[in-house]
PDB file of C-alpha atoms in Angstrom:
ATOM      1  CA  GLN A 932      -0.272  -0.202  -0.347  1.00  0.00           C
ATOM      2  CA  VAL A 933       1.459   3.823  -1.162  1.00  0.00           C
ATOM      3  CA  GLN A 934       0.697   6.747   0.421  1.00  0.00           C
ATOM      4  CA  LEU A 935       0.179  10.143  -0.306  1.00  0.00           C
ATOM      5  CA  VAL A 936      -0.048  12.812   2.449  1.00  0.00           C
ATOM      6  CA  GLU A 937      -1.079  16.264   1.401  1.00  0.00           C
ATOM      7  CA  SER A 938      -1.386  19.922   3.519  1.00  0.00           C
ATOM      8  CA  GLY A 939      -0.703  23.151   3.521  1.00  0.00           C
ATOM      9  CA  GLY A 940      -3.542  24.232   1.432  1.00  0.00           C
ATOM     10  CA  GLY A 941      -6.621  27.482   3.324  1.00  0.00           C
ATOM     11  CA  LEU A 942      -7.122  30.227   1.988  1.00  0.00           C
ATOM     12  CA  VAL A 943      -5.348  32.948   1.036  1.00  0.00           C
ATOM     13  CA  GLN A 944      -5.440  36.006  -0.501  1.00  0.00           C
ATOM     14  CA  ALA A 945      -4.639  37.109  -4.155  1.00  0.00           C
ATOM     15  CA  GLY A 946      -0.620  38.531  -3.503  1.00  0.00           C
ATOM     16  CA  GLY A 947      -0.459  35.727  -0.845  1.00  0.00           C
ATOM     17  CA  SER A 948       1.826  32.720  -0.667  1.00  0.00           C
ATOM     18  CA  LEU A 949       1.368  28.788   1.085  1.00  0.00           C
ATOM     19  CA  ARG A 950       3.291  25.966   0.644  1.00  0.00           C
ATOM     20  CA  LEU A 951       1.936  22.564   0.232  1.00  0.00           C
ATOM     21  CA  ASP A 952       3.470  19.009   1.751  1.00  0.00           C
ATOM     22  CA  CYS A 953       3.336  15.272   0.090  1.00  0.00           C
ATOM     23  CA  ALA A 954       3.920  12.772   2.460  1.00  0.00           C
ATOM     24  CA  ALA A 955       4.706   9.785   1.177  1.00  0.00           C
ATOM     25  CA  SER A 956       4.518   5.760   2.303  1.00  0.00           C
ATOM     26  CA  GLY A 957       4.259   2.400   1.388  1.00  0.00           C
ATOM     27  CA  ARG A 958       6.340   0.453  -1.038  1.00  0.00           C
ATOM     28  CA  THR A 959       9.331   2.151  -2.561  1.00  0.00           C
ATOM     29  CA  PHE A 960       8.055   3.446  -5.584  1.00  0.00           C
ATOM     30  CA  SER A 961       9.293   1.980  -9.520  1.00  0.00           C
ATOM     31  CA  SER A 962       9.876   6.000 -10.903  1.00  0.00           C
ATOM     32  CA  SER A 963      12.044   8.796  -8.888  1.00  0.00           C
ATOM     33  CA  TYR A 964       9.404  10.883  -9.996  1.00  0.00           C
ATOM     34  CA  MET A 965       6.772  13.075  -7.643  1.00  0.00           C
ATOM     35  CA  GLY A 966       4.576  15.790  -8.885  1.00  0.00           C
ATOM     36  CA  TRP A 967       1.501  17.700  -8.523  1.00  0.00           C
ATOM     37  CA  PHE A 968      -1.547  18.532 -10.132  1.00  0.00           C
ATOM     38  CA  ARG A 969      -4.559  21.052  -9.620  1.00  0.00           C
ATOM     39  CA  GLN A 970      -8.091  20.518 -10.671  1.00  0.00           C
ATOM     40  CA  ALA A 971     -10.658  23.696 -10.633  1.00  0.00           C
ATOM     41  CA  PRO A 972     -14.395  22.163 -10.786  1.00  0.00           C
ATOM     42  CA  GLY A 973     -15.285  21.218 -13.985  1.00  0.00           C
ATOM     43  CA  LYS A 974     -11.736  21.497 -15.977  1.00  0.00           C
ATOM     44  CA  GLU A 975      -8.847  19.460 -16.539  1.00  0.00           C
ATOM     45  CA  ARG A 976      -6.526  17.772 -14.157  1.00  0.00           C
ATOM     46  CA  LYS A 977      -3.722  20.455 -14.921  1.00  0.00           C
ATOM     47  CA  PHE A 978       0.133  19.013 -14.733  1.00  0.00           C
ATOM     48  CA  VAL A 979       2.090  21.881 -12.309  1.00  0.00           C
ATOM     49  CA  ALA A 980       5.451  20.470 -11.144  1.00  0.00           C
ATOM     50  CA  ALA A 981       7.849  17.322 -10.944  1.00  0.00           C
ATOM     51  CA  ILE A 982      11.233  16.327  -9.398  1.00  0.00           C
ATOM     52  CA  SER A 983      13.301  13.206  -9.212  1.00  0.00           C
ATOM     53  CA  TRP A 984      14.786  12.300  -6.031  1.00  0.00           C
ATOM     54  CA  THR A 985      18.027  13.587  -7.912  1.00  0.00           C
ATOM     55  CA  GLY A 986      16.517  17.055  -7.926  1.00  0.00           C
ATOM     56  CA  VAL A 987      15.496  17.233 -10.868  1.00  0.00           C
ATOM     57  CA  ARG A 988      13.197  19.769 -11.872  1.00  0.00           C
ATOM     58  CA  THR A 989      10.320  19.566 -14.636  1.00  0.00           C
ATOM     59  CA  TYR A 990       7.608  22.870 -14.384  1.00  0.00           C
ATOM     60  CA  ASP A 991       4.606  24.222 -16.322  1.00  0.00           C
ATOM     61  CA  ALA A 992       6.049  27.383 -16.553  1.00  0.00           C
ATOM     62  CA  ASP A 993       3.810  28.864 -19.200  1.00  0.00           C
ATOM     63  CA  SER A 994       0.894  28.509 -16.857  1.00  0.00           C
ATOM     64  CA  MET A 995       2.733  28.897 -13.452  1.00  0.00           C
ATOM     65  CA  LYS A 996       5.628  31.645 -15.195  1.00  0.00           C
ATOM     66  CA  GLY A 997       7.818  31.164 -12.874  1.00  0.00           C
ATOM     67  CA  ARG A 998       5.299  31.268  -9.311  1.00  0.00           C
ATOM     68  CA  PHE A 999       6.247  28.242  -8.087  1.00  0.00           C
ATOM     69  CA  LEU A1000       8.397  26.192  -6.977  1.00  0.00           C
ATOM     70  CA  ILE A1001       8.660  22.213  -6.118  1.00  0.00           C
ATOM     71  CA  SER A1002      11.744  21.053  -3.342  1.00  0.00           C
ATOM     72  CA  ARG A1003      12.147  17.395  -2.152  1.00  0.00           C
ATOM     73  CA  ASP A1004      13.698  15.742   0.604  1.00  0.00           C
ATOM     74  CA  SER A1005      14.510  12.567   0.005  1.00  0.00           C
ATOM     75  CA  THR A1006      15.481  11.121   2.938  1.00  0.00           C
ATOM     76  CA  LYS A1007      11.705  11.796   3.813  1.00  0.00           C
ATOM     77  CA  ASN A1008      10.069  11.063   1.185  1.00  0.00           C
ATOM     78  CA  THR A1009       8.461  14.838   1.370  1.00  0.00           C
ATOM     79  CA  ILE A1010       7.568  16.580  -1.951  1.00  0.00           C
ATOM     80  CA  TYR A1011       7.087  20.489  -1.265  1.00  0.00           C
ATOM     81  CA  LEU A1012       5.324  22.674  -4.043  1.00  0.00           C
ATOM     82  CA  GLN A1013       6.483  26.737  -2.405  1.00  0.00           C
ATOM     83  CA  MET A1014       2.600  28.617  -3.878  1.00  0.00           C
ATOM     84  CA  ASN A1015       4.272  32.453  -4.030  1.00  0.00           C
ATOM     85  CA  ASN A1016       2.027  36.024  -5.560  1.00  0.00           C
ATOM     86  CA  LEU A1017      -0.595  33.847  -5.463  1.00  0.00           C
ATOM     87  CA  ARG A1018      -4.166  34.294  -7.881  1.00  0.00           C
ATOM     88  CA  PRO A1019      -7.434  33.548  -8.133  1.00  0.00           C
ATOM     89  CA  GLU A1020      -7.300  31.732 -10.645  1.00  0.00           C
ATOM     90  CA  ASP A1021      -4.650  29.545  -8.930  1.00  0.00           C
ATOM     91  CA  THR A1022      -7.958  28.285  -6.694  1.00  0.00           C
ATOM     92  CA  ALA A1023      -7.686  24.176  -7.241  1.00  0.00           C
ATOM     93  CA  VAL A1024      -7.338  21.108  -5.023  1.00  0.00           C
ATOM     94  CA  TYR A1025      -3.918  20.363  -5.407  1.00  0.00           C
ATOM     95  CA  TYR A1026      -3.506  16.581  -5.110  1.00  0.00           C
ATOM     96  CA  CYS A1027      -0.195  14.723  -5.174  1.00  0.00           C
ATOM     97  CA  ALA A1028       0.645  12.390  -7.172  1.00  0.00           C
ATOM     98  CA  ALA A1029       3.894   9.427  -7.888  1.00  0.00           C
ATOM     99  CA  ASP A1030       4.811   6.685  -9.812  1.00  0.00           C
ATOM    100  CA  PRO A1031       4.990   8.595 -13.102  1.00  0.00           C
ATOM    101  CA  ARG A1032       5.169   5.858 -15.701  1.00  0.00           C
ATOM    102  CA  GLY A1033       6.034   8.148 -19.112  1.00  0.00           C
ATOM    103  CA  LEU A1034       4.885  12.110 -19.438  1.00  0.00           C
ATOM    104  CA  LEU A1035       5.566  13.896 -16.130  1.00  0.00           C
ATOM    105  CA  THR A1036       3.119  15.705 -16.700  1.00  0.00           C
ATOM    106  CA  ARG A1037       0.218  13.778 -17.827  1.00  0.00           C
ATOM    107  CA  ALA A1038      -1.574  12.536 -15.166  1.00  0.00           C
ATOM    108  CA  GLN A1039      -2.367   9.037 -16.516  1.00  0.00           C
ATOM    109  CA  SER A1040       0.804   8.267 -16.277  1.00  0.00           C
ATOM    110  CA  TYR A1041       1.167   8.442 -12.283  1.00  0.00           C
ATOM    111  CA  ASN A1042       0.007   5.071 -10.617  1.00  0.00           C
ATOM    112  CA  TYR A1043      -0.878   7.006  -6.639  1.00  0.00           C
ATOM    113  CA  TRP A1044      -2.191   9.663  -5.083  1.00  0.00           C
ATOM    114  CA  GLY A1045      -3.397  11.620  -2.769  1.00  0.00           C
ATOM    115  CA  GLN A1046      -6.288  13.189  -1.553  1.00  0.00           C
ATOM    116  CA  GLY A1047      -5.848  16.294  -2.368  1.00  0.00           C
ATOM    117  CA  THR A1048      -6.306  19.596  -0.070  1.00  0.00           C
ATOM    118  CA  GLN A1049      -7.970  23.084  -1.224  1.00  0.00           C
ATOM    119  CA  VAL A1050      -6.164  25.947  -2.252  1.00  0.00           C
ATOM    120  CA  THR A1051      -8.304  29.183  -2.268  1.00  0.00           C
ATOM    121  CA  VAL A1052      -7.270  32.526  -3.618  1.00  0.00           C
ATOM    122  CA  SER A1053      -9.708  35.058  -3.133  1.00  0.00           C
ATOM    123  CA  SER A1054      -9.048  39.018  -4.670  1.00  0.00           C
TER     124      SER A1054
END
């Protein structure tokens, strides 16, 4: 059993910051990558960022515009998403994902998902 637990979501005003955490436990993943996705109501689940345990990072630069930073603590099997200069359009449920097979930016590539944490950005 693989478990992913997100935390750190909440309500912030536009321009504020949040840091999301995702702690992984269970069997060792066959892939070294973990990532973050987000999904707003009625929309597709969208790639945010991914990171390997050796520090290779992939971002959806067009949408995130450098405002988000992914990091990890490999010794704790934990990844983080630092979100700065938040905007109302960032409002979504943010999901942690692990063990991708294929494209890192494709939600269907990931075998494991957390329950999600709500991020709401007010004007």
